[in-house]
Short mmCIF file of C-alpha atoms in Angstrom, two decimals:
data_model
loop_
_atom_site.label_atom_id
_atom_site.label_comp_id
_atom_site.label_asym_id
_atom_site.label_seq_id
_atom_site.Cartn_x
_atom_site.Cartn_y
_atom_site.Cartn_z
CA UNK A 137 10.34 -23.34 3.81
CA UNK A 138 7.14 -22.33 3.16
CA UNK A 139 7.17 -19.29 0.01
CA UNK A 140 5.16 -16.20 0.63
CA UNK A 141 4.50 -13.84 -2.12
CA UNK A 142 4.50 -9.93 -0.87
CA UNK A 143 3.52 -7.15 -2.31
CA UNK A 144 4.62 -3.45 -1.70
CA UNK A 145 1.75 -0.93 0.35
CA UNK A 146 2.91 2.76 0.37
CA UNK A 147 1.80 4.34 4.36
CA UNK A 148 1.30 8.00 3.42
CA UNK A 149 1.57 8.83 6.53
CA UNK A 150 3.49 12.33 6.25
CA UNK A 151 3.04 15.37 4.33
CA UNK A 152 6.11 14.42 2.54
CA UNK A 153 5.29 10.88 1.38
CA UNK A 154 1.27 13.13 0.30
CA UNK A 155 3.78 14.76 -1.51
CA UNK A 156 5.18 12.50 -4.16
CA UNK A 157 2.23 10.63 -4.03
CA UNK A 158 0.88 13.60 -5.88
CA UNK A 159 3.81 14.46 -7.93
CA UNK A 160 3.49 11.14 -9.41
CA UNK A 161 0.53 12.90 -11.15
CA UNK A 162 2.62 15.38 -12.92
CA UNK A 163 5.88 13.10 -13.98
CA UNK A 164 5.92 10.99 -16.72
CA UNK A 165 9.28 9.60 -15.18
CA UNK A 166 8.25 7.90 -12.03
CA UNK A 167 11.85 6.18 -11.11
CA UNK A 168 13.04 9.12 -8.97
CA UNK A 169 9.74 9.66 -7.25
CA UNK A 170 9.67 5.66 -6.69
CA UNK A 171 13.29 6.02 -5.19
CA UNK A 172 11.80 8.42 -2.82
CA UNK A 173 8.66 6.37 -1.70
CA UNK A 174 10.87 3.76 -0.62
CA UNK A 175 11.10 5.02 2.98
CA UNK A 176 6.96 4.63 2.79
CA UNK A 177 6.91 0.94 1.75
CA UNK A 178 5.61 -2.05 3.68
CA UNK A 179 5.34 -5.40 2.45
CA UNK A 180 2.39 -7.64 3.04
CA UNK A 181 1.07 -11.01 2.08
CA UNK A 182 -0.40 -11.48 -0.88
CA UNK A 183 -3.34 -12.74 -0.04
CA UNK A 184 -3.91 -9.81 2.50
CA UNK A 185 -2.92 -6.95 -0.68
CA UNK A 186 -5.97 -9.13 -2.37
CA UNK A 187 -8.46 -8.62 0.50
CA UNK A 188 -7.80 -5.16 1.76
CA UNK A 189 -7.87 -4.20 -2.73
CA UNK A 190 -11.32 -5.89 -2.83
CA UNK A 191 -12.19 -4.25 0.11
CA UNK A 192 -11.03 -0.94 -0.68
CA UNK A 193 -8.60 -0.15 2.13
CA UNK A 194 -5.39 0.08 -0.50
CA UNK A 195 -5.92 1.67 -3.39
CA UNK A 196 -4.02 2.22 -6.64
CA UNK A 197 -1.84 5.96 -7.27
CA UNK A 198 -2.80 7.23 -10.71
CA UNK A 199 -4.19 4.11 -11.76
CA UNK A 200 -5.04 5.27 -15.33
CA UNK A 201 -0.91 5.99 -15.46
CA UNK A 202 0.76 3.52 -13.38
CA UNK A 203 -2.01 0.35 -13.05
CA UNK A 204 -1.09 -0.98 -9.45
CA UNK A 205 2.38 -0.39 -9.48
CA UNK A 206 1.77 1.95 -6.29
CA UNK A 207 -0.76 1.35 -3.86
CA UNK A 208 -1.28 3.05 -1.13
CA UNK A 209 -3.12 2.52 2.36
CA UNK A 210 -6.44 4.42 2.27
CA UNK A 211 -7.55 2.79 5.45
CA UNK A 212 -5.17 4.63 7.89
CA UNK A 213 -6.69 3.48 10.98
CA UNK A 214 -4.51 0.16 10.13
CA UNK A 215 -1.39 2.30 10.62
CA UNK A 216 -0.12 4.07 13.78
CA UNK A 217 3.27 6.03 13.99
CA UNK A 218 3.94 4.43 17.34
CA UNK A 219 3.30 0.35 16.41
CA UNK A 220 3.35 0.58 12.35
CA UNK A 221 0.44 -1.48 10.07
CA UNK A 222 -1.66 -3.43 11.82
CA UNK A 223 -3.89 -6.22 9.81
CA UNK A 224 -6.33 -7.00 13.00
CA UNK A 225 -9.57 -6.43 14.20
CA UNK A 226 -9.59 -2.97 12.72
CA UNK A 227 -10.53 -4.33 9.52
CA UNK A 228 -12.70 -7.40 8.58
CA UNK A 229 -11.24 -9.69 6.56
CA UNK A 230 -12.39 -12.96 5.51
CA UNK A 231 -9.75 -15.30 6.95
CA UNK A 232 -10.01 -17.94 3.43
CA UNK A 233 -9.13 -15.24 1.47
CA UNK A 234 -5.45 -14.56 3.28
CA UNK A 235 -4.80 -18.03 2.18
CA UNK A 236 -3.49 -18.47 -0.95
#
């Protein structure tokens, strides 16, 4: 079995989700406005969170409060209602650094 580390990606892809993402401005308890991301979460490989972080494409949610514990997809050409994220072509990647 090979182990693969993921790491959570919020898709704001509804006014809803824009929502809490900007509530979590305003709270200083973030474990109900977590709760209600959850619909909004993707997993990804590690190594992938790394490259599309260094390449700008997810981006940390009130960083100064929260440090990366939501990021969310900046790049939303990478997400369509109809077929979900997509880590392809639209984005270029070096391939060595998906490999941890």
């Amino acid at each position: 079995m090979i182990d693969s580390i993921q790491m959570p990606v919020i898709i704001p892809a509804d006014a809803e989700c824009k929502a809490l993402l900007k509530d979590l401005e305003h709270t200083e308890n973030c474990g109900g406005i977590a709760r209600k991301l959850q619909p909004y979460l993707i997993q990804i490989p590690h190594g992938a969170y790394s490259a599309l972080a260094k390449s700008g494409a997810i981006q940390p949610v009130v960083e100064y409060k929260y440090g990366t514990q939501f990021m969310q997809l900046i790049t939303m050409d990478m997400y369509s209602d109809r077929f979900g994220f997509r880590l392809d072509g639209s984005m270029l990647l070096d391939p060595n650094s998906l490999i941890q």
